PDB file of C-alpha atoms in Angstrom:
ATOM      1  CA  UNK A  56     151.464 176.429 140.603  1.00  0.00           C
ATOM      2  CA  UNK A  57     154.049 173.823 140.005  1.00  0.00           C
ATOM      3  CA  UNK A  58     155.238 172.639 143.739  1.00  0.00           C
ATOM      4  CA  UNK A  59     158.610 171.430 142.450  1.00  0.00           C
ATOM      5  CA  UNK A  60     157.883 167.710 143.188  1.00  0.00           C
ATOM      6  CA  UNK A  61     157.101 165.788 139.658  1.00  0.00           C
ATOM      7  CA  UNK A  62     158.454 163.141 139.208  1.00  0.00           C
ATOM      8  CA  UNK A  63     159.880 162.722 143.062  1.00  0.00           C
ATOM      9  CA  UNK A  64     159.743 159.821 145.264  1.00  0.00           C
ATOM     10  CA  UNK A  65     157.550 161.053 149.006  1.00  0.00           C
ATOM     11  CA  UNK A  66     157.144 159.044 151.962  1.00  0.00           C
ATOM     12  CA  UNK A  67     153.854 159.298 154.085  1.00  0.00           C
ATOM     13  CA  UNK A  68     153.965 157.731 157.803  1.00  0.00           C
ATOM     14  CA  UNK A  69     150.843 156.073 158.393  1.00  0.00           C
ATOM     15  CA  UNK A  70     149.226 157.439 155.645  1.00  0.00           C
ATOM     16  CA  UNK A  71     146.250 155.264 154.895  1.00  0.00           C
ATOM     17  CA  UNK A  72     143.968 157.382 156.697  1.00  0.00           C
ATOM     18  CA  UNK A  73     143.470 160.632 158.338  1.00  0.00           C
ATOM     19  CA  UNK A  74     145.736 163.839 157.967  1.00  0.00           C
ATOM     20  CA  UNK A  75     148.370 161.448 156.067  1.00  0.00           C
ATOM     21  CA  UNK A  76     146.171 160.520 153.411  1.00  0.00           C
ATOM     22  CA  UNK A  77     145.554 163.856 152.726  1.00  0.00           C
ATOM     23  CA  UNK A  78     149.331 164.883 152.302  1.00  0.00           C
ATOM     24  CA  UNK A  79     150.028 161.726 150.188  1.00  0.00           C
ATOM     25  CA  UNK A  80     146.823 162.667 147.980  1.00  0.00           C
ATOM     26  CA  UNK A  81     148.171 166.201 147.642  1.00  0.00           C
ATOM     27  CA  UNK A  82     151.849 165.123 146.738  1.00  0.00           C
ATOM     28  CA  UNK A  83     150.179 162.417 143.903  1.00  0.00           C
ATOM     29  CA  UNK A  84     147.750 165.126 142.516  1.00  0.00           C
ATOM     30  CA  UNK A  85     151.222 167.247 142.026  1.00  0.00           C
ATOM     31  CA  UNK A  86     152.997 164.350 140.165  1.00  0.00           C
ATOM     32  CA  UNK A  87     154.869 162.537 143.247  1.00  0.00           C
ATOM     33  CA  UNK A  88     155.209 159.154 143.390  1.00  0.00           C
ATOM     34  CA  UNK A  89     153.980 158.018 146.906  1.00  0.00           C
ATOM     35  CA  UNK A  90     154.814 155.260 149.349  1.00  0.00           C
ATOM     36  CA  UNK A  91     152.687 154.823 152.428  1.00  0.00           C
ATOM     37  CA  UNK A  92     152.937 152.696 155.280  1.00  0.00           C
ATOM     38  CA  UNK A  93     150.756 150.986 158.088  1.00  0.00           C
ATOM     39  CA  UNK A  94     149.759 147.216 159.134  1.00  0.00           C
ATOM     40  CA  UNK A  95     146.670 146.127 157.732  1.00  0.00           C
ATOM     41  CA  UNK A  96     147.271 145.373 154.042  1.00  0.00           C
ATOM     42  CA  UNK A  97     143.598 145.600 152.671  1.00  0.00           C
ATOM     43  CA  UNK A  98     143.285 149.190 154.483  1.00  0.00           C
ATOM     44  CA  UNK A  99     147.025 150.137 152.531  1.00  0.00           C
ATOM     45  CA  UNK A 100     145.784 148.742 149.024  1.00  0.00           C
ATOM     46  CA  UNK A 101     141.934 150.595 149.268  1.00  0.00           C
ATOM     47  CA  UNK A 102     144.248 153.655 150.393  1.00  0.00           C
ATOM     48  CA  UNK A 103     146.817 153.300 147.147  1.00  0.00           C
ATOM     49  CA  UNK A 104     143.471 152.558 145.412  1.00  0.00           C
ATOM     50  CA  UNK A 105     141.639 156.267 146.650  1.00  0.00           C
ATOM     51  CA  UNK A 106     144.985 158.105 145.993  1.00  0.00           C
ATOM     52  CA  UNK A 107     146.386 157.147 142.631  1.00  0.00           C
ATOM     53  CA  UNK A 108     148.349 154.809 140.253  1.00  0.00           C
ATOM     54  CA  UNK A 109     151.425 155.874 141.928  1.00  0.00           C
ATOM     55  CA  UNK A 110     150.751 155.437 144.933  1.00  0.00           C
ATOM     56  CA  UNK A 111     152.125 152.061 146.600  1.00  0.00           C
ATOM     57  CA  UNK A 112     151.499 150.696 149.891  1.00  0.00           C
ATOM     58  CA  UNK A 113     154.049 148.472 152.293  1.00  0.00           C
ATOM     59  CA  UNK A 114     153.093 146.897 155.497  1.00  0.00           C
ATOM     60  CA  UNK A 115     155.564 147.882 158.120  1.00  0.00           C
ATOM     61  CA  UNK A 116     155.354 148.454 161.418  1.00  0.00           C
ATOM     62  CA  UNK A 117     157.791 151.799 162.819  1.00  0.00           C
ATOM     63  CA  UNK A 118     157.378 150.217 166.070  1.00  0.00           C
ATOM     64  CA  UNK A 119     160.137 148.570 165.434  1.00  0.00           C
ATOM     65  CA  UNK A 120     163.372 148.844 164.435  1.00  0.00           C
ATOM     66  CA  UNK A 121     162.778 146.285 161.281  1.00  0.00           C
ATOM     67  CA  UNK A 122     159.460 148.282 160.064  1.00  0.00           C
ATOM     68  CA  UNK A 123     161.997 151.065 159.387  1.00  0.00           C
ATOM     69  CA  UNK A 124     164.191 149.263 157.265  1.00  0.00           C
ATOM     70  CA  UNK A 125     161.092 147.174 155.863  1.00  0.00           C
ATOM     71  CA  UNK A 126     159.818 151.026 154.484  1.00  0.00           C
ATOM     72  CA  UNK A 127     163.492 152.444 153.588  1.00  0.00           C
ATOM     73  CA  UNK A 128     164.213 149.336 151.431  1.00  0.00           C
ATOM     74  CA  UNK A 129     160.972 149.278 149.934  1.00  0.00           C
ATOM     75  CA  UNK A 130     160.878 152.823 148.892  1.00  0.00           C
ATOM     76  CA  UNK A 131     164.327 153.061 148.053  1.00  0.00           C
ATOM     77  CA  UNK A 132     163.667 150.271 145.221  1.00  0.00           C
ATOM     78  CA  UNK A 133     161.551 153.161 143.650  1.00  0.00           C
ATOM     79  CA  UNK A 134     163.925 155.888 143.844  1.00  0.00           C
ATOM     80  CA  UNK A 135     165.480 158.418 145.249  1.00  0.00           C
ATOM     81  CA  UNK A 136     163.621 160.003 148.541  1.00  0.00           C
ATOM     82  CA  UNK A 137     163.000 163.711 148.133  1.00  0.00           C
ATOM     83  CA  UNK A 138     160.316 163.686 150.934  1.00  0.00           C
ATOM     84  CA  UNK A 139     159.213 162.182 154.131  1.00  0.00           C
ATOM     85  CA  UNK A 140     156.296 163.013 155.860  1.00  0.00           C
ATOM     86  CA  UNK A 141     156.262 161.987 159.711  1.00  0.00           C
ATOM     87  CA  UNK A 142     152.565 161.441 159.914  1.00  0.00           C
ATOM     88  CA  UNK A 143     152.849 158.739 162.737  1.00  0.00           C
ATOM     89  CA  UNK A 144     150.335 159.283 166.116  1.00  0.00           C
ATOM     90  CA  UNK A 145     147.589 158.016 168.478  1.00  0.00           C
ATOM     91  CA  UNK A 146     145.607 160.032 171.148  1.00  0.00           C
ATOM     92  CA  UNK A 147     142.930 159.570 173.261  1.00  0.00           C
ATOM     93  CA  UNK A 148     141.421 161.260 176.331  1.00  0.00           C
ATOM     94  CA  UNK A 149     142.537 160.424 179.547  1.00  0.00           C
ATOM     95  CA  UNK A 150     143.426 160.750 183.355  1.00  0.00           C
ATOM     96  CA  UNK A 151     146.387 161.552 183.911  1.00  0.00           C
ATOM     97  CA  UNK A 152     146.656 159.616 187.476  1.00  0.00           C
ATOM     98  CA  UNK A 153     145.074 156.576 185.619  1.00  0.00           C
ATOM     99  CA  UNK A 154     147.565 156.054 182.744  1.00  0.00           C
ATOM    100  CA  UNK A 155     150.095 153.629 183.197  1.00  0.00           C
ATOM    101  CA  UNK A 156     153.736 153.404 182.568  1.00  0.00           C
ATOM    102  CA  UNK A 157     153.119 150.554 179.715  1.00  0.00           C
ATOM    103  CA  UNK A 158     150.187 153.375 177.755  1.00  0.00           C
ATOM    104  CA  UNK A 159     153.112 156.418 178.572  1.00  0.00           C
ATOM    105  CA  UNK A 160     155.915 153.889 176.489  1.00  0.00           C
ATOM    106  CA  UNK A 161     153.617 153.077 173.520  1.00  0.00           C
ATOM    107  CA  UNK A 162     152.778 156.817 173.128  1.00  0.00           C
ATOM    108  CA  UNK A 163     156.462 157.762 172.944  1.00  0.00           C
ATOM    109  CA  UNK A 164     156.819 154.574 171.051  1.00  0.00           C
ATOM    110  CA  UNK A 165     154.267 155.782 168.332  1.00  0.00           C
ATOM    111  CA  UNK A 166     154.334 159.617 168.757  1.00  0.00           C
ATOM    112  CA  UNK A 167     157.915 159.848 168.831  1.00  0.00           C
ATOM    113  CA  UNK A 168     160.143 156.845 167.823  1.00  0.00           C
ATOM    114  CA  UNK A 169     158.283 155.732 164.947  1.00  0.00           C
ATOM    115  CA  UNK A 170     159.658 159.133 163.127  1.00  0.00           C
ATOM    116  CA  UNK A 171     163.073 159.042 165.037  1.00  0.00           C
ATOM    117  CA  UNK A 172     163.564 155.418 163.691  1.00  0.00           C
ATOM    118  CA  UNK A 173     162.764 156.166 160.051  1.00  0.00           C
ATOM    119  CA  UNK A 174     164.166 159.710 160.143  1.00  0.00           C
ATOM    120  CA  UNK A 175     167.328 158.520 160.838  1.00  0.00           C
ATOM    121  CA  UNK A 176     167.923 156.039 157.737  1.00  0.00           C
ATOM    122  CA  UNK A 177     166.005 158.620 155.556  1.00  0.00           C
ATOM    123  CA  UNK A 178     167.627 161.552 156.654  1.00  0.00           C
ATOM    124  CA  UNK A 179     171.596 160.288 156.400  1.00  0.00           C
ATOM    125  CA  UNK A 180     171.115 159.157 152.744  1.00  0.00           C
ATOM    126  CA  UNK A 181     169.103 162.700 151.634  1.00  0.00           C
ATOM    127  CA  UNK A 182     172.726 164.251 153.770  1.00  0.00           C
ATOM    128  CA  UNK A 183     174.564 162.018 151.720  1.00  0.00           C
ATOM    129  CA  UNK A 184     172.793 162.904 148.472  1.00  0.00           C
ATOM    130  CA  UNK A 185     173.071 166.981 149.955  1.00  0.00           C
ATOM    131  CA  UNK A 186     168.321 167.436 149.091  1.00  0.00           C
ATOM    132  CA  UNK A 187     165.532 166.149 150.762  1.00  0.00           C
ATOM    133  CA  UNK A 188     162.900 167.476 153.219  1.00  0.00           C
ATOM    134  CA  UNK A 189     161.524 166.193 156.130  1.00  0.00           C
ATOM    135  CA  UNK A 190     158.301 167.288 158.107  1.00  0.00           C
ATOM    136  CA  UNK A 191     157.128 165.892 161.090  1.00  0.00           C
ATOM    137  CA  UNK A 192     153.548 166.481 161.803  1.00  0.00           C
ATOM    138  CA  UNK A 193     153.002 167.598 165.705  1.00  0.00           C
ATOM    139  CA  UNK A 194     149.239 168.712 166.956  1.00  0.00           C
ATOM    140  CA  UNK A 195     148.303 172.250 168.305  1.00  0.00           C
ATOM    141  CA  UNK A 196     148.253 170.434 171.652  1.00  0.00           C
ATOM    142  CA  UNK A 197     151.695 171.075 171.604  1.00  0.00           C
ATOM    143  CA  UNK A 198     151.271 174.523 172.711  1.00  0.00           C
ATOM    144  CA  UNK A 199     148.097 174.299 174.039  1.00  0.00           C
ATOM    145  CA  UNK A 200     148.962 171.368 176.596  1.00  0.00           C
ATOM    146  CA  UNK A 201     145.683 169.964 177.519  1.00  0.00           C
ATOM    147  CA  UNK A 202     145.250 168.572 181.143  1.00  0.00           C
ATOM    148  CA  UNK A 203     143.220 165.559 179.849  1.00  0.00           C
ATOM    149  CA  UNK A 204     145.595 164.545 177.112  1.00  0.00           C
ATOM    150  CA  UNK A 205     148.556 164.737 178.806  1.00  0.00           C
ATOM    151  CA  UNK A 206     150.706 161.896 177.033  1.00  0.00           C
ATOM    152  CA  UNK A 207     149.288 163.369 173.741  1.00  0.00           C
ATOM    153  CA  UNK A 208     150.745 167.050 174.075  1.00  0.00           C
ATOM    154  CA  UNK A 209     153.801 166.045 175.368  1.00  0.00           C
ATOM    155  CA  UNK A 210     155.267 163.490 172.971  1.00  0.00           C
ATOM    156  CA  UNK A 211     153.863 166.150 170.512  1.00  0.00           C
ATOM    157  CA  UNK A 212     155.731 168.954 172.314  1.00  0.00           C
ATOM    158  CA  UNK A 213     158.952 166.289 171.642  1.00  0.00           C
ATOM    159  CA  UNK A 214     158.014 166.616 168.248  1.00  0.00           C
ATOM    160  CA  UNK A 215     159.059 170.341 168.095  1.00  0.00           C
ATOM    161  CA  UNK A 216     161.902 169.846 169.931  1.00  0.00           C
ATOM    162  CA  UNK A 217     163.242 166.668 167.433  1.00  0.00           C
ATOM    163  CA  UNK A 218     162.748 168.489 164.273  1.00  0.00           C
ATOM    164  CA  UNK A 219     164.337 171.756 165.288  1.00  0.00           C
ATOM    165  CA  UNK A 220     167.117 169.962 166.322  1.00  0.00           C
ATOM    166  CA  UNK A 221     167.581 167.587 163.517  1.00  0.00           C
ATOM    167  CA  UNK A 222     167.271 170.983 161.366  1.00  0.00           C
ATOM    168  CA  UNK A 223     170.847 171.694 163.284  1.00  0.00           C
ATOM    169  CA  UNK A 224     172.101 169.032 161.345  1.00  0.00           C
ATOM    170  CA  UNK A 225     171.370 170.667 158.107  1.00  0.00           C
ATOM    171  CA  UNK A 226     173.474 173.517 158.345  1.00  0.00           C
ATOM    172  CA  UNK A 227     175.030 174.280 154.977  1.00  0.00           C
ATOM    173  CA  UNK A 228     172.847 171.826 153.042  1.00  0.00           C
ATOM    174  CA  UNK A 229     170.125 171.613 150.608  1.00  0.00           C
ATOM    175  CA  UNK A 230     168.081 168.994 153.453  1.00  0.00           C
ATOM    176  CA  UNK A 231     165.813 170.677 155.294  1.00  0.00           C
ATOM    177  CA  UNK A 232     163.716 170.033 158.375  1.00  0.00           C
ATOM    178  CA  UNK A 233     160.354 171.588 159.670  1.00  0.00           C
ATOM    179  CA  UNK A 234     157.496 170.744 161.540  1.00  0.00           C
ATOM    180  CA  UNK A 235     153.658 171.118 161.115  1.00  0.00           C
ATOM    181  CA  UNK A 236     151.319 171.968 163.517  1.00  0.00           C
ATOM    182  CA  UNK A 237     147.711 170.556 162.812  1.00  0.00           C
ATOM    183  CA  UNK A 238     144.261 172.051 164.921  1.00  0.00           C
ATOM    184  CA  UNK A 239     141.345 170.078 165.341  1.00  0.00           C
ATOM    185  CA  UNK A 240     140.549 168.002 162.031  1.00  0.00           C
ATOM    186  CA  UNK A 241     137.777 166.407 160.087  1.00  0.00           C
ATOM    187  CA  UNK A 242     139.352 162.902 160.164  1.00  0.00           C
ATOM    188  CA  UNK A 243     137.764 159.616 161.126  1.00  0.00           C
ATOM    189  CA  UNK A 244     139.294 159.659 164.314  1.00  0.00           C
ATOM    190  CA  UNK A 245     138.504 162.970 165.717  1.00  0.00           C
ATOM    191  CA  UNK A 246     134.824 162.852 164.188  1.00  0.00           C
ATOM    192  CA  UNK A 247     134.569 159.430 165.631  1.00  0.00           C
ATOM    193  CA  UNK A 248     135.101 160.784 168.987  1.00  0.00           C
ATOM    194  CA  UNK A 249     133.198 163.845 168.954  1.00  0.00           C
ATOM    195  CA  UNK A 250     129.999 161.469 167.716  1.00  0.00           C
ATOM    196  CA  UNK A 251     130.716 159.359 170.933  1.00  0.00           C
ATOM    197  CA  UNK A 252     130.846 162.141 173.032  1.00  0.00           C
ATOM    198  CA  UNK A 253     127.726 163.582 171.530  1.00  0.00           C
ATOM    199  CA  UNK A 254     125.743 159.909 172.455  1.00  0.00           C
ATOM    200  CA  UNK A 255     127.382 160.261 175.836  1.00  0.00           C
ATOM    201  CA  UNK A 256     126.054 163.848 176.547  1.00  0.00           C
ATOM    202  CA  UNK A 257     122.528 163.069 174.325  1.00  0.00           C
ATOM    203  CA  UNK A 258     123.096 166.017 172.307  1.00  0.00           C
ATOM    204  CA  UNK A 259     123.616 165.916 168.293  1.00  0.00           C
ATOM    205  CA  UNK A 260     127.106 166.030 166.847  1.00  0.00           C
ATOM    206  CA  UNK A 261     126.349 169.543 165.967  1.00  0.00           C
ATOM    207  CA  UNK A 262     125.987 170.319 169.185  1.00  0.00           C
ATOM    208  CA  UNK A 263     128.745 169.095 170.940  1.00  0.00           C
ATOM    209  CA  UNK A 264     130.720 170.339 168.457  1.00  0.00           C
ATOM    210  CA  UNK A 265     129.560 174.384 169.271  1.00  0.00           C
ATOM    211  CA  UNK A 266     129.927 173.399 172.741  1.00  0.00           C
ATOM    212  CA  UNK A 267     133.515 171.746 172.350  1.00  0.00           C
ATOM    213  CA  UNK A 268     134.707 175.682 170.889  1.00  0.00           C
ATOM    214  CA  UNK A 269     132.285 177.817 173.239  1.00  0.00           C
ATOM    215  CA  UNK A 270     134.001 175.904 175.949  1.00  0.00           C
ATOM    216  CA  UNK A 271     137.362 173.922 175.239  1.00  0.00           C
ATOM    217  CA  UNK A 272     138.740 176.241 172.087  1.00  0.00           C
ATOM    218  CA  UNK A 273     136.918 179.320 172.493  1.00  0.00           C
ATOM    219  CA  UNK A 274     139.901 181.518 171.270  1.00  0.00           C
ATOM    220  CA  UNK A 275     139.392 179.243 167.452  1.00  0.00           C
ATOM    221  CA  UNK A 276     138.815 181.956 164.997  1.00  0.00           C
ATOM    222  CA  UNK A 277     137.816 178.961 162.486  1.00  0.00           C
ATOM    223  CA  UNK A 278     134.930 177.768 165.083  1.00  0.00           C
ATOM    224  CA  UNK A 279     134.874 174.032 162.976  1.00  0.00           C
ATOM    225  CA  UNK A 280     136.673 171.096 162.181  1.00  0.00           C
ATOM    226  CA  UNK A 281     139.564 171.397 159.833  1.00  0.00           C
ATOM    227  CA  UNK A 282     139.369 169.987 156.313  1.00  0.00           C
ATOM    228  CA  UNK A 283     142.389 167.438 156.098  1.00  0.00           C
ATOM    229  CA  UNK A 284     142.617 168.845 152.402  1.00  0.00           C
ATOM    230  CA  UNK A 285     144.014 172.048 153.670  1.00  0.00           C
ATOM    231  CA  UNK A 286     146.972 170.186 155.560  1.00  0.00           C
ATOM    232  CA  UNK A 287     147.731 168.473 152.357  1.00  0.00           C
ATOM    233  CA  UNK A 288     148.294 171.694 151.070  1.00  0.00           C
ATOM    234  CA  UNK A 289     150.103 173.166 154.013  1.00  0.00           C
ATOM    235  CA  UNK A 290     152.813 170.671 154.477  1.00  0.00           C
ATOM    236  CA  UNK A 291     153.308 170.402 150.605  1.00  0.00           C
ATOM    237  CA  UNK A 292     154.127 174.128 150.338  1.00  0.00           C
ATOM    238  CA  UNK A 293     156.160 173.991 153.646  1.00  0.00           C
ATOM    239  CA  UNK A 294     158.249 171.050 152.622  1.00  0.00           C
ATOM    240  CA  UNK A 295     158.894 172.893 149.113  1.00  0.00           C
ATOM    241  CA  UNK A 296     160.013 176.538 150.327  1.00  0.00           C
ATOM    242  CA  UNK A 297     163.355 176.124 150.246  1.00  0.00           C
ATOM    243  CA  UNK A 298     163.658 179.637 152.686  1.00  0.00           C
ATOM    244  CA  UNK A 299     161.778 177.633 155.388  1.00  0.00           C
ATOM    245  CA  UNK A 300     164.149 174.952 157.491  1.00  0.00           C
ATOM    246  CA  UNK A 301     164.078 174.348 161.205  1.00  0.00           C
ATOM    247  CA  UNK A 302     160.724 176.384 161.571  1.00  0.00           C
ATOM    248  CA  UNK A 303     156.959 175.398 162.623  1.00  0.00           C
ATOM    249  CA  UNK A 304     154.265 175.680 160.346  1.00  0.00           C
ATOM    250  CA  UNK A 305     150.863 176.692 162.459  1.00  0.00           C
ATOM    251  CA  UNK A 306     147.675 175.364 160.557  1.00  0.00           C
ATOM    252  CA  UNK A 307     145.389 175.337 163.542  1.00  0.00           C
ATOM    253  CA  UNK A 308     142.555 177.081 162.834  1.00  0.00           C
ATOM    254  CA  UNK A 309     143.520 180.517 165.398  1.00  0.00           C
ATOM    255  CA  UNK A 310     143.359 178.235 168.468  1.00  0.00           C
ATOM    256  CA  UNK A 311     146.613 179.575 169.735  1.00  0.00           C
ATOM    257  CA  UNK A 312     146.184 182.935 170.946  1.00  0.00           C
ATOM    258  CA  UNK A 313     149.717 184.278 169.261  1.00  0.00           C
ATOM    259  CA  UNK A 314     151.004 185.640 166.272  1.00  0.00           C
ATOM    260  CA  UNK A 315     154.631 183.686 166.980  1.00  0.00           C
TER     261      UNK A 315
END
């Protein structure tokens, strides 16, 4: 099926690893030209290497206010922007009690304004130009607030609330806005923690795994870790139905107990 984007210019957040590598592999494999981010230039390159000739890497930080002009300039010398992916995150487990105010300002820092500070260059010229889609990518733990991730779920709850209202300021346009809402996945990350947590318990990774959905995600109907293929493939489709703006994509394996 042709997906619409040949020949289009996408922006990936942070996508030399993880969920966002998948998405910028998926929009390359359907003709895209792709411009990923991060800050650690060898990592970027062996990235833009892995996903194709079109692919081109820039380091710049969204922490900041210059990273986001640093990306928009450099992927505005390749064309027009049709896409941008806000792929942007950290999490970890924690106590709530035990994090402090600096930790709560770097996860709304990276959750959060990382995709509010490139959004916001990105999004006035695709209003200007009257086409472009934007997704941001949120986390199942946005719904299913978790007691021990408590800085995670709620900057990704923000998440929601950003794109839907940034959708508002679509009305009457061809720019749309969604979000996409990613369950447990097969990245480094996540399979990096669940092999620590396995050494700490002394079981194998297979095991803490089963144990993770007996006893943290027991309503998963998938009962394993997400291929990050499958999101690649998710958001694609989501950011290319022109029907769907100001809406949240759920691609978390059945966690959520809801059919809304």
């Amino acid at each position: 099926m042709d997906m619409g984007v040949q020949g289009k210019l996408a922006i990936i957040t942070g996508g030399s690893d993880g969920i966002g590598k998948a998405i910028a592999k998926t929009f390359h494999e359907e003709g895209a030209t792709v411009v990923i981010n991060g800050r650690n230039l060898d990592k970027l390159n062996a990235a833009c290497d892995e996903i194709g000739v079109n692919a081109h890497g820039v380091v710049a930080d969204l922490a900041t206010p210059e990273g986001a002009e640093e990306l928009m300039t450099f992927a505005e010398d390749r064309g027009d922007i049709s896409f941008l992916v806000n792929n942007i995150g950290i999490f970890d487990v924690n106590d709530f009690f035990e994090v402090t105010d600096e930790r709560w300002m770097e996860y709304f820092n990276t959750n959060l304004m990382t995709a509010i500070r490139i959004s916001r260059l990105v999004m006035k010229d695709m209003l200007g130009r009257n086409d472009g889609s934007i997704a941001f990518i949120s986390s199942e733990a946005a719904i299913r607030s978790i007691g021990n991730m408590v800085p995670y779920s709620t900057t990704k709850t923000a998440v929601l609330g950003l794109s839907r209202s940034l959708a508002e300021l679509t009305r009457g346009t061809n720019v749309r806005v969604n979000s996409y809402m990613p369950g447990t996945t097969s990245t480094e990350s996540v399979k990096g923690y669940f092999a620590g947590l396995a050494k700490d318990q002394g079981k194998t990774i297979d095991q803490a795994l089963k144990d993770f959905y007996d006893e943290v995600q027991p309503g998963n109907l998938k009962q394993s870790l997400i291929d990050p293929a499958m999101h690649g493939r998710g958001v694609i489709q989501l950011m290319t139905n022109s029907a769907m703006n100001g809406v949240m994509h759920r691609a978390d394996g059945g966690t959520i107990r809801s059919i809304f």
